Tab-separated table of C-alpha atoms and ligand atoms in Angstrom:
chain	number	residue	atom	x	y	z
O	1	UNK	CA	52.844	18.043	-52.932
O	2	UNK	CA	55.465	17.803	-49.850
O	3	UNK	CA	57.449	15.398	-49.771
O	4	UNK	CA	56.023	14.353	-46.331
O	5	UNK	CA	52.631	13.893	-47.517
O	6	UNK	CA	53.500	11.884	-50.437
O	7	UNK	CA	53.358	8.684	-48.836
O	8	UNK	CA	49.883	8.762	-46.990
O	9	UNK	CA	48.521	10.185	-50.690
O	10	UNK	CA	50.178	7.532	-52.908
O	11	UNK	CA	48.405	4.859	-50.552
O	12	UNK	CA	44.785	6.487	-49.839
O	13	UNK	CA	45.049	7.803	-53.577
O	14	UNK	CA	44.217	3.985	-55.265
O	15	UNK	CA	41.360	3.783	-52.407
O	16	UNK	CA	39.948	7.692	-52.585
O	17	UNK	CA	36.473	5.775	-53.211
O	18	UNK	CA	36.887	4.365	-49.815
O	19	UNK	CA	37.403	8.216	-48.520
O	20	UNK	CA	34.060	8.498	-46.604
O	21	UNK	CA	34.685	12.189	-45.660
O	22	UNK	CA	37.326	15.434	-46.483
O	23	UNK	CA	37.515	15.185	-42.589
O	24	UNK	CA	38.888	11.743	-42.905
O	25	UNK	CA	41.021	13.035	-45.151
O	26	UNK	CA	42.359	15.929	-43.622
O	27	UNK	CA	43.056	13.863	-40.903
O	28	UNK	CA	45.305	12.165	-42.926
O	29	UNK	CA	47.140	14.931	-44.014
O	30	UNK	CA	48.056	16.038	-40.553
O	31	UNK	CA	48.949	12.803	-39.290
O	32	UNK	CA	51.548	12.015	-42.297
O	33	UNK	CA	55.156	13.021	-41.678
O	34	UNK	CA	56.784	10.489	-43.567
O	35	UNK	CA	59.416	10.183	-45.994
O	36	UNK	CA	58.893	8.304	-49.301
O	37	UNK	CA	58.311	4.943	-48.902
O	38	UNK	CA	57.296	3.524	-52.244
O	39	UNK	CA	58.255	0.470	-52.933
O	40	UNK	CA	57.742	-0.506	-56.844
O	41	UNK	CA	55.886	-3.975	-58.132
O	42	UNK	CA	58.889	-5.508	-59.099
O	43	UNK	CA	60.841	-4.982	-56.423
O	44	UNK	CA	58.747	-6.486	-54.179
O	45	UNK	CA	58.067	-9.531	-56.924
O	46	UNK	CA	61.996	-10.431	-56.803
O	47	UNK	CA	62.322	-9.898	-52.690
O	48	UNK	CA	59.474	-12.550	-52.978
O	49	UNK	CA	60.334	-14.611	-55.626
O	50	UNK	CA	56.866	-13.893	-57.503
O	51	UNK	CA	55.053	-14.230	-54.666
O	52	UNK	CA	56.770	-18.112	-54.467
O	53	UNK	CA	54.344	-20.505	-52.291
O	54	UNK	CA	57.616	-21.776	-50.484
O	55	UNK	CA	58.127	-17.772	-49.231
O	56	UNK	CA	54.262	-17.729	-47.927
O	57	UNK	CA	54.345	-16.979	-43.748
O	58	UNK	CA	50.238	-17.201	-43.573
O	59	UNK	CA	47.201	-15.861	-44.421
O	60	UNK	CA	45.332	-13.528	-42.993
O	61	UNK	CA	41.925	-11.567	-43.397
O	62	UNK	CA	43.291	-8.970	-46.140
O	63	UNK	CA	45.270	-11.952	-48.061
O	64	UNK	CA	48.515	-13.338	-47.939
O	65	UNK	CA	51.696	-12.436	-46.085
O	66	UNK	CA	54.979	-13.374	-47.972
O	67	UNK	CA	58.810	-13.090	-46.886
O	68	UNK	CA	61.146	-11.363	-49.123
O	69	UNK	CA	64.167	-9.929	-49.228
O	70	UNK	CA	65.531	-6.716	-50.614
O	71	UNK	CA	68.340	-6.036	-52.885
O	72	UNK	CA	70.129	-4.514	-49.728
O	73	UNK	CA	69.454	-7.309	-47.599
O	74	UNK	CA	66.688	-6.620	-45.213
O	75	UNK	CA	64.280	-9.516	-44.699
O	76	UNK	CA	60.762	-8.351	-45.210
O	77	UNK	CA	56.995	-9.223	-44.806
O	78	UNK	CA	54.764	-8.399	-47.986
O	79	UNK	CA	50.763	-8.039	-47.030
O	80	UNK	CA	49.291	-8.358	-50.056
O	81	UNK	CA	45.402	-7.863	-50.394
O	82	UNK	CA	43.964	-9.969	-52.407
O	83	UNK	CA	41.327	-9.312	-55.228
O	84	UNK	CA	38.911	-11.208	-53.194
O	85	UNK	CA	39.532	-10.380	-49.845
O	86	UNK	CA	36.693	-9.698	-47.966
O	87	UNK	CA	38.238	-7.959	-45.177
O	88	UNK	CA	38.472	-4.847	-47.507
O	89	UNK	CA	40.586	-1.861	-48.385
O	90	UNK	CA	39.018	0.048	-46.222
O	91	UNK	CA	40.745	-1.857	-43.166
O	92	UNK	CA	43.872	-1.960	-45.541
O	93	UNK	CA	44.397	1.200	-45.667
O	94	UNK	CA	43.188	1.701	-41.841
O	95	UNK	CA	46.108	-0.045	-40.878
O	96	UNK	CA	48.902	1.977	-43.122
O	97	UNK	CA	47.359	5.262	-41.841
O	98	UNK	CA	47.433	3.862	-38.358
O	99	UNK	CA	51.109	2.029	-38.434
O	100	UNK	CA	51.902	5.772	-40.006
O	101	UNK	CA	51.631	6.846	-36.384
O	102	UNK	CA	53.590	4.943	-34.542
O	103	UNK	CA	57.145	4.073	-34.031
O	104	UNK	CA	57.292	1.596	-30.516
O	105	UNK	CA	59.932	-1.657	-29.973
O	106	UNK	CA	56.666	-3.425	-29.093
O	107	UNK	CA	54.900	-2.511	-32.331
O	108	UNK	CA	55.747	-3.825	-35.526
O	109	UNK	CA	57.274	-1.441	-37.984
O	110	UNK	CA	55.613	-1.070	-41.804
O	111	UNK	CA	58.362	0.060	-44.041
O	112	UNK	CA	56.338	1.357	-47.298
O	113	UNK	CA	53.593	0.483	-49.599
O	114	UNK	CA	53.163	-0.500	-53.381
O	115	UNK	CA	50.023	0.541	-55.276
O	116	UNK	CA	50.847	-0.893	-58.337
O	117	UNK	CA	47.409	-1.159	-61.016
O	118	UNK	CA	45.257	-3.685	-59.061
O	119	UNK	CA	47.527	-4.539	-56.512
O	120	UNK	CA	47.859	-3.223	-52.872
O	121	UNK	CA	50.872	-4.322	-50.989
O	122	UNK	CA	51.838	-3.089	-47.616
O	123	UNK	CA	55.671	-3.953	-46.428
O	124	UNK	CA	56.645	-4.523	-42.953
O	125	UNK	CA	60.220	-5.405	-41.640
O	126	UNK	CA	60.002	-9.584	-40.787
O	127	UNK	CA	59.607	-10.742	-37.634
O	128	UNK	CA	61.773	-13.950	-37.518
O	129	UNK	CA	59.865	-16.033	-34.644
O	130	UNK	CA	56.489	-15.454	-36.513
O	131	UNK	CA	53.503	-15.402	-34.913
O	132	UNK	CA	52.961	-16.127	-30.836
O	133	UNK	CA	49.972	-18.540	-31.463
O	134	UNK	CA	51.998	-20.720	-33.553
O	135	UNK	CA	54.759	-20.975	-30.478
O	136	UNK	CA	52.023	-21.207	-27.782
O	137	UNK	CA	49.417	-23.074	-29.379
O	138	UNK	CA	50.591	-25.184	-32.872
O	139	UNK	CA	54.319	-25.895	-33.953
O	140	UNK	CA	55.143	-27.870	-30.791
O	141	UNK	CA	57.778	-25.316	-30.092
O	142	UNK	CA	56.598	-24.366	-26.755
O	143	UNK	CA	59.272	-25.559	-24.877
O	144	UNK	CA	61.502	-23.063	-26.144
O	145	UNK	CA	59.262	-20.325	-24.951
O	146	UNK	CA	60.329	-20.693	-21.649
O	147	UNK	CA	59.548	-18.299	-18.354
O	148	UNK	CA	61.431	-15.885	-19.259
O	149	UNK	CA	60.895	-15.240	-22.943
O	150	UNK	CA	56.576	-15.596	-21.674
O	151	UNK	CA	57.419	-13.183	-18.679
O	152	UNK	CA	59.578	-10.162	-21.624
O	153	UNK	CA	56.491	-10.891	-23.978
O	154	UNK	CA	53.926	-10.443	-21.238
O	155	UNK	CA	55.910	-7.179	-20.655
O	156	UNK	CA	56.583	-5.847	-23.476
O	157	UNK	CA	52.854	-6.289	-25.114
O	158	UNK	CA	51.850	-4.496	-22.329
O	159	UNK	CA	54.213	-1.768	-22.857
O	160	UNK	CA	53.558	-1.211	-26.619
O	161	UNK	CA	49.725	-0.996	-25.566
O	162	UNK	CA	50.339	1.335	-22.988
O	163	UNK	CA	52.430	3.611	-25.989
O	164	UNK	CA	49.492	3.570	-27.981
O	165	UNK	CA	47.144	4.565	-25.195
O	166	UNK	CA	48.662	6.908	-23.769
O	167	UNK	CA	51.464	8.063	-25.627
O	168	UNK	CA	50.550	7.643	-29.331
O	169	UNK	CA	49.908	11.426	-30.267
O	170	UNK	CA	46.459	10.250	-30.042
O	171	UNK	CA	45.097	7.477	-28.317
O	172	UNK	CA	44.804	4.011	-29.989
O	173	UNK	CA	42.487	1.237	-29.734
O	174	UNK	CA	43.772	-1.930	-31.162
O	175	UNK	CA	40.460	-3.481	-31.215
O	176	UNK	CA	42.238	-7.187	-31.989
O	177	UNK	CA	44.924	-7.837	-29.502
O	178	UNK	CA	45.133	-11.467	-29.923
O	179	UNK	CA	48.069	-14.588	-30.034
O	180	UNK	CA	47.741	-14.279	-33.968
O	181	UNK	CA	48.395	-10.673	-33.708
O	182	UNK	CA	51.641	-10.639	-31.543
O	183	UNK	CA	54.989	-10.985	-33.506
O	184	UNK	CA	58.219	-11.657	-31.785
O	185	UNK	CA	61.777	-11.028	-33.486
O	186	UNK	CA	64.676	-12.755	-33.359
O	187	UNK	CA	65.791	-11.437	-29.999
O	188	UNK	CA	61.931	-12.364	-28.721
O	189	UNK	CA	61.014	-8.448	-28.742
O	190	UNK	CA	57.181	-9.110	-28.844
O	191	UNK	CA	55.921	-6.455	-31.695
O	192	UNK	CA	52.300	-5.923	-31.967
O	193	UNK	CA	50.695	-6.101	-35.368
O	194	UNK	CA	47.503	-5.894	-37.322
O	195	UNK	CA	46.313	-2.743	-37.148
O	196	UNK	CA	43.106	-3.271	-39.667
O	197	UNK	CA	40.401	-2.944	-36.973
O	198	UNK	CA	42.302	-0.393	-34.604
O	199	UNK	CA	40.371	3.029	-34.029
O	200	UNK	CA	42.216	6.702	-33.627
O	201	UNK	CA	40.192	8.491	-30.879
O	202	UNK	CA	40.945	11.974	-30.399
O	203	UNK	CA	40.773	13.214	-26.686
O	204	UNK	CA	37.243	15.124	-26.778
O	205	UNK	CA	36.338	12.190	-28.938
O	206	UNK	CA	32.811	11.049	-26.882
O	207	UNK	CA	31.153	8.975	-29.923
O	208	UNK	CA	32.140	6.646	-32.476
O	209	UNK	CA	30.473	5.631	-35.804
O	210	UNK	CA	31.563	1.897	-36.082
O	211	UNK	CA	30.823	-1.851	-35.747
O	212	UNK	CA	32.117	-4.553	-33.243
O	213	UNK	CA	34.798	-6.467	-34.361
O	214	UNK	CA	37.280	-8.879	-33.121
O	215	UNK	CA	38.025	-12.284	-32.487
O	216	UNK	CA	36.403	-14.861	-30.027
O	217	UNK	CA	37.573	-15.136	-26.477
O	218	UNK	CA	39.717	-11.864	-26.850
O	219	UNK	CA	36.153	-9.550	-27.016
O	220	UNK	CA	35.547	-7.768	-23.745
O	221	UNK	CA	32.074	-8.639	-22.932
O	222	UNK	CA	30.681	-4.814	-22.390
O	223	UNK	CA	31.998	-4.249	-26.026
O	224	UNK	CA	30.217	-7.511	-27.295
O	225	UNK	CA	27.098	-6.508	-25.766
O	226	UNK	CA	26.236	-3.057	-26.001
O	227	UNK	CA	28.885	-1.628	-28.445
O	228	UNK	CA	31.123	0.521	-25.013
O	229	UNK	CA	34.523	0.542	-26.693
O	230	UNK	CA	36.735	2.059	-24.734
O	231	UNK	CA	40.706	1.424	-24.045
O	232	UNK	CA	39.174	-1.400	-21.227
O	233	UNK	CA	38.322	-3.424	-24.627
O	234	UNK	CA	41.843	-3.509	-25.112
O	235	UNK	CA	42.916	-4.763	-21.400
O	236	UNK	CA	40.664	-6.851	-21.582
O	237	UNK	CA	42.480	-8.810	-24.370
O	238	UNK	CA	45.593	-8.266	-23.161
O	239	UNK	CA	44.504	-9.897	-19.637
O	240	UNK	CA	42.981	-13.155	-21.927
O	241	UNK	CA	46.502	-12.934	-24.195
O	242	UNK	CA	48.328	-13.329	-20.722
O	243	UNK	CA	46.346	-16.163	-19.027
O	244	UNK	CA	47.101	-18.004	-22.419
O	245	UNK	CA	50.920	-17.013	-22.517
O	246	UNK	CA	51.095	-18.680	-19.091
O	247	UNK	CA	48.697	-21.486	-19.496
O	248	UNK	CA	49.557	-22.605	-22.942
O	249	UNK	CA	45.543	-22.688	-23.192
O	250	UNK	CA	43.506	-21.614	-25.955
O	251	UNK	CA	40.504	-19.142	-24.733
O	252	UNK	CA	38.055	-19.417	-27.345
O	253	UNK	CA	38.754	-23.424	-27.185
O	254	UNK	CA	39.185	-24.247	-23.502
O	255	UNK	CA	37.592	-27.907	-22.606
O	256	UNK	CA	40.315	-29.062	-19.709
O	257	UNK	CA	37.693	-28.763	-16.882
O	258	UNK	CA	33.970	-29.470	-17.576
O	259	UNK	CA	33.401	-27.141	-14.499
O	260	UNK	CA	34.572	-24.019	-16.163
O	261	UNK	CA	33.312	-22.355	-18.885
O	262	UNK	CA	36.407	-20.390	-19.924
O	263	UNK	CA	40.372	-20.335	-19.268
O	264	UNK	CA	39.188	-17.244	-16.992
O	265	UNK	CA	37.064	-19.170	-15.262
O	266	UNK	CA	39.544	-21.987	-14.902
O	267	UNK	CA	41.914	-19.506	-13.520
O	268	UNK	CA	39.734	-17.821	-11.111
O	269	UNK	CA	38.844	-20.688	-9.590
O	270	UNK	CA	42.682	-21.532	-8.639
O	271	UNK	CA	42.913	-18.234	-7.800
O	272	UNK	CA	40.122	-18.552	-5.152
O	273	UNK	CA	41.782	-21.943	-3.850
O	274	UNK	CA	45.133	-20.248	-3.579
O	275	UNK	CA	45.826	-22.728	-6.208
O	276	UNK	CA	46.749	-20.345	-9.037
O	277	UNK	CA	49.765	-22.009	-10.209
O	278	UNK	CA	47.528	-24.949	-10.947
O	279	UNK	CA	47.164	-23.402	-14.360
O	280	UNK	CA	50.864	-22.651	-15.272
O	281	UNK	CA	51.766	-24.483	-18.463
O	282	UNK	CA	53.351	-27.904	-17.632
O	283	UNK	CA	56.299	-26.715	-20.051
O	284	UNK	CA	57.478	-24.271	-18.062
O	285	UNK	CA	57.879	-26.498	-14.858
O	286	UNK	CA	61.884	-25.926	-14.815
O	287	UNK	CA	61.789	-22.237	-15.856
O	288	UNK	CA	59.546	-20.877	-13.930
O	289	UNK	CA	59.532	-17.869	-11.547
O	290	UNK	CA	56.623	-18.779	-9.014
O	291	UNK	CA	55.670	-15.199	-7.497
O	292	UNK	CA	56.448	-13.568	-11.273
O	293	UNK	CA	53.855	-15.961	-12.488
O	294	UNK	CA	51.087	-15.562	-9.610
O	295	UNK	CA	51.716	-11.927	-10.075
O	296	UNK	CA	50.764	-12.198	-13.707
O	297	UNK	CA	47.931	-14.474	-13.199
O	298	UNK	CA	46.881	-12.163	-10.786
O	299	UNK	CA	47.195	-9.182	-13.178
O	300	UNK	CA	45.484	-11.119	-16.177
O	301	UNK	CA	42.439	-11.636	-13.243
O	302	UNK	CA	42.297	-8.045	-12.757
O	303	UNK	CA	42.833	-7.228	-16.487
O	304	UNK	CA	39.376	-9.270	-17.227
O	305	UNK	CA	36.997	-8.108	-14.377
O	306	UNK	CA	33.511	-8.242	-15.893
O	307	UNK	CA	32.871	-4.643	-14.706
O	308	UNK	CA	35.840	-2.717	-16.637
O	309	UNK	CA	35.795	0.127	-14.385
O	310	UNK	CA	37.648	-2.304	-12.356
O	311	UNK	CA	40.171	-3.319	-14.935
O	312	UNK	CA	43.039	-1.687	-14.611
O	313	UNK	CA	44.487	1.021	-17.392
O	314	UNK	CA	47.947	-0.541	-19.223
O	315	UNK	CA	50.054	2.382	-17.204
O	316	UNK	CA	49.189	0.721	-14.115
O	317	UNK	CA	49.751	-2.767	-15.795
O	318	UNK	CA	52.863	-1.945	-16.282
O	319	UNK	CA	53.524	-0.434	-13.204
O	320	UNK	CA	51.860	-3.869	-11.263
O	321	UNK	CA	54.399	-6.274	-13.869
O	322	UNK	CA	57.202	-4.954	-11.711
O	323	UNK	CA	55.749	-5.192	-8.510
O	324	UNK	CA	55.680	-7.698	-5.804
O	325	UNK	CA	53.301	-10.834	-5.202
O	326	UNK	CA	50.283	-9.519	-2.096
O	327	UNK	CA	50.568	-5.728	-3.099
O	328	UNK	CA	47.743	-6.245	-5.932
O	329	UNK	CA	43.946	-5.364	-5.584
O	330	UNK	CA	41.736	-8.869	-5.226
O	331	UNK	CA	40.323	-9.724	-8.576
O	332	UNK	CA	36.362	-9.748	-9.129
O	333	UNK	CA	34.787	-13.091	-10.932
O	334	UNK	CA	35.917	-12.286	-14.494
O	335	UNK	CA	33.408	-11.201	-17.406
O	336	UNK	CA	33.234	-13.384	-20.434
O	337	UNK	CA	30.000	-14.225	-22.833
O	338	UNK	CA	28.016	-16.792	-20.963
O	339	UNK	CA	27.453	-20.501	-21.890
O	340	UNK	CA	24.542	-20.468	-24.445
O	341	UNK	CA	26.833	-17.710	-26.498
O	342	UNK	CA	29.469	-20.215	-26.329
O	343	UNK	CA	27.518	-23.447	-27.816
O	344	UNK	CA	26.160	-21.436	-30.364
O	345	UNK	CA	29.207	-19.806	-31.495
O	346	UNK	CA	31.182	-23.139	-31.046
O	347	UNK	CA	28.308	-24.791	-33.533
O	348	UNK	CA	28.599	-22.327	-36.204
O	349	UNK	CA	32.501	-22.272	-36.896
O	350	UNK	CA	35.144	-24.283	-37.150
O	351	UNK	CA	37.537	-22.135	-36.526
O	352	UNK	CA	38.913	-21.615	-33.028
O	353	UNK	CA	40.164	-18.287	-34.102
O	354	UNK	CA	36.964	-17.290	-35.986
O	355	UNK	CA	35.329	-14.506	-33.834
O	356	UNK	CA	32.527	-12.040	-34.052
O	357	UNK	CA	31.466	-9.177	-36.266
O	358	UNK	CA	28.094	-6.941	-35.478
O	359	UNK	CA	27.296	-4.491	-38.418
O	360	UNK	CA	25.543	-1.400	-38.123
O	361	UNK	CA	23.922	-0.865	-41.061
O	362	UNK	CA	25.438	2.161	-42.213
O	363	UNK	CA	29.067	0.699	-42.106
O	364	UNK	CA	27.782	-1.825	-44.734
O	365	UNK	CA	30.964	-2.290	-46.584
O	366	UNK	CA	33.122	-4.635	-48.531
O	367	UNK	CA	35.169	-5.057	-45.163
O	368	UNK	CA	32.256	-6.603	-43.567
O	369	UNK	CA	32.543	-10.345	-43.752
O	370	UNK	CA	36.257	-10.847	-42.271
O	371	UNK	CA	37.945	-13.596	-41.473
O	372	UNK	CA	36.759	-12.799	-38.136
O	373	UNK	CA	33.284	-12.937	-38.390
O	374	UNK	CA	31.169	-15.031	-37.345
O	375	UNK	CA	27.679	-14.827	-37.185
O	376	UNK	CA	25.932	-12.281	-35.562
O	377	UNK	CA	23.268	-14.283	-34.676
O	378	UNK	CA	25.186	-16.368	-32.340
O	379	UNK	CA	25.887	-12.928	-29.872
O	380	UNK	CA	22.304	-12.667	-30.160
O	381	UNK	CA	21.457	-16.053	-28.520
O	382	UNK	CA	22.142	-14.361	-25.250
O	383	UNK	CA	23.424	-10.738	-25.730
O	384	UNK	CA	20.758	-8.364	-26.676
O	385	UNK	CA	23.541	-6.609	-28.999
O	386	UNK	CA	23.065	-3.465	-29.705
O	387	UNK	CA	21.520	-2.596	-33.180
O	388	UNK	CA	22.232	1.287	-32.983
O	389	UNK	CA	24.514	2.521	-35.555
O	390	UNK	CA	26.299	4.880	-33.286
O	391	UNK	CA	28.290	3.000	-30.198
O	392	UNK	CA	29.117	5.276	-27.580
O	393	UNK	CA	32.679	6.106	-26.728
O	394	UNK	CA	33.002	7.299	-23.142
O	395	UNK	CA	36.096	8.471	-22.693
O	396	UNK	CA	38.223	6.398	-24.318
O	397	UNK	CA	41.319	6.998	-22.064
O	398	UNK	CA	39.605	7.000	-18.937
O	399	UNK	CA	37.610	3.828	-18.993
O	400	UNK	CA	33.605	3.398	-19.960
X	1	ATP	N1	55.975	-8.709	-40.234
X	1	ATP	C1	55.837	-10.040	-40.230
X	1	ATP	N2	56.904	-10.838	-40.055
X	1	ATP	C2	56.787	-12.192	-40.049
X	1	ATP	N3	55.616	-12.836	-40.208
X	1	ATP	C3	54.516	-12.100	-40.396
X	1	ATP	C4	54.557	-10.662	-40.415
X	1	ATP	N4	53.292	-10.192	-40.589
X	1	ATP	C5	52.507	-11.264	-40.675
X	1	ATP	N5	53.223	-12.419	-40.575
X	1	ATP	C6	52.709	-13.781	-40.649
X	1	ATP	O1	51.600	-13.810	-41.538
X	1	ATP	C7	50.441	-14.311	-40.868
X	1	ATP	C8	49.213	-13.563	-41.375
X	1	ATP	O2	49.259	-12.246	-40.852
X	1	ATP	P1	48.021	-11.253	-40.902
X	1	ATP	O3	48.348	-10.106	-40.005
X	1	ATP	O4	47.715	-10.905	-42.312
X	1	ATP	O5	46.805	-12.095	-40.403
X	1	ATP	P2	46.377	-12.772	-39.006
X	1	ATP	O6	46.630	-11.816	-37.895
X	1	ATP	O7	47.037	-14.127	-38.880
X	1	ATP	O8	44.838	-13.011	-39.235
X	1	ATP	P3	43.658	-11.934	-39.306
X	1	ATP	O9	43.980	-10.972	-40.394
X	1	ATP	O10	42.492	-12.779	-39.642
X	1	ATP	O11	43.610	-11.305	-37.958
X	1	ATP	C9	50.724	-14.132	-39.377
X	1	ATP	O12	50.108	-15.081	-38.590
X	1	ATP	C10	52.243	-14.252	-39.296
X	1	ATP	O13	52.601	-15.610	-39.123
């Protein structure tokens, strides 16, 4: 076997069960240019100090995430997928394949794998500032997320999405863009992560076999509803992402104003009053850049039109980021799940972060009950979801 293939077959090898299809497979074998990157058990067991509690940076769907360090001195993150997990190999091994891809400053970089009898680790390099819902939304450490370190985050997420839109060697759809999902280093570089749910589309690519997946309040509502995954999904998270990186607001748990159903909402309606700084984050009050962060607010508006032939594509996100405040298109109302979704979704979690999952039935694996799944029968309580097995995929590069 090349050398270059090595990798990709040492990881899908321990999961060939998994394999639905030789196509799947061949795919794999033409996307893998890599260099050995195996990393053994027990090198990873004395980075991590046996897996020590103390070294434990969270949990996630596929199992625990543990810091390390080498022999050499490079600080790692160890995903390691537990026995039990019930987000699945197949979604573990989705995301080496994809991460396989991609080399981006905005997107986080996995440096091997370990297959090791039951065990399946994946190793990333370590992100020292963790996760961006912990700064925005839990360790009280928002004040030293100031303007600018927001305004580079808002920035560079959008550039690493527009990379793996449009200049991946095929196009990606994350699928999850979320707070959780969004790493930043210890110079702030924002690095997108969690590639388990993202979806390689080839260009003539016009239907998809697959389920919806995400999380709560990040789920464009066309996607939710009727199954249209396109690269709009993904703008549509990233607009959410940036209302709550300037708002310091929670989507999927917003309760400041009993006359809005949703952060979007909240911000819309300032928007219409030519109040939109009435949502800035009360923590950045001494750091902020007024017209940078209308002209986001603005953007995130745009990036969450209900219609998402209106939202705009990441290239032209990125072009907006660096424009100036009154050249922008007016945003339409924004699209989110209506009210009745949102009581009964609210009454059958407890997790703010808990989100959606609707299986077609011929996708019926061990990956089906994430972390992020909630109950389907809360999207039914006002979306008439689409049962089909086979969501269609318009163009995935060109909108729905
Ligand atoms: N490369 C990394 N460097 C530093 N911390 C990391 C790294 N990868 C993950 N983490 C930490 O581990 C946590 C769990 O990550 P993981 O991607 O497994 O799950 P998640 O995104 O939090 O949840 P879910 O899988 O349900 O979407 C993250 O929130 C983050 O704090």
């Amino acid at each position: 076997m090349p050398k270059s293939k090595s990798f990709l077959q040492a990881v899908i090898n321990p999961f060939k069960f998994h394999s639905k299809t030789e196509k799947e497979g061949d795919s794999l074998d033409t996307i893998s240019a890599q260099e050995q990157k195996h990393f053994t058990f027990q090198t990873l067991v004395a980075a991590t100090k046996d897996f020590h509690p103390t070294n434990k940076l969270g949990q996630g769907g596929f199992g625990p995430v543990f810091k390390g360090k080498l022999e050499d001195g490079r600080e790692i993150a160890v995903k390691k997928l537990s026995q039990s997990s019930s987000q699945g190999k197949k979604e573990f091994l989705n995301e080496a394949r994809l991460l396989m891809q991609v080399q981006h400053r905005n997107i986080v970089t996995l440096l091997g794998y370990c297959a090791y009898a039951a065990e399946k680790l994946l190793v990333y390099e370590y992100v020292a500032n963790e996760s961006l819902d912990k700064l925005l939304f839990k360790f009280g450490r928002q004040d030293e997320f100031d303007w600018n370190k927001r305004y580079a985050t808002i920035t560079g997420v959008a550039r690493g999405l527009l990379y793996l839109h449009e200049d991946a060697h095929t196009c990606i759809i994350h699928r999850d863009i979320k707070a959780s999902n969004i790493l930043l280093d210890d110079r702030w570089i924002p690095k997108i992560a969690d590639f388990g749910m993202a979806r390689l589309y080839p260009e003539d690519e016009t239907h998809v076999h697959t389920r919806v997946a995400g999380t709560s309040g990040y789920m464009a509502p066309e996607y939710v509803m009727h199954g249209n995954l396109s690269i709009k999904a993904d703008v549509y998270s990233f607009g959410v992402l940036l209302l709550e990186i300037i708002s310091g607001q929670k989507n999927s748990t917003f309760n400041l104003d009993p006359d809005c159903q949703s952060l979007l909402d909240w911000a819309y309606k300032f928007y219409k009053r030519d109040q939109t700084l009435e949502i800035v984050d009360k923590k950045l009050a001494s750091s902020m850049v007024p017209d940078q962060a209308a002209l986001c607010i603005q953007i995130g508006l745009l990036c969450t039109q209900s219609d998402p032939q209106l939202r705009p594509t990441m290239g032209r996100v990125v072009i907006m980021l660096s424009k100036k405040l009154g050249t922008l298109e007016v945003p339409t109302r924004p699209g989110y799940l209506g009210a009745r979704y949102r009581r009964s979704h609210r009454g059958n979690t407890s997790s703010s972060t808990a989100g959606i999952s609707v299986e077609s039935s011929s996708q019926s694996s061990g990956s089906t009950n994430n972390t992020n799944t909630a109950s389907a029968s809360a999207l039914s309580a006002t979306a008439t979801a689409s049962t089909s097995t086979n969501y269609r995929l318009r163009n995935p590069r060109g909108g729905v």
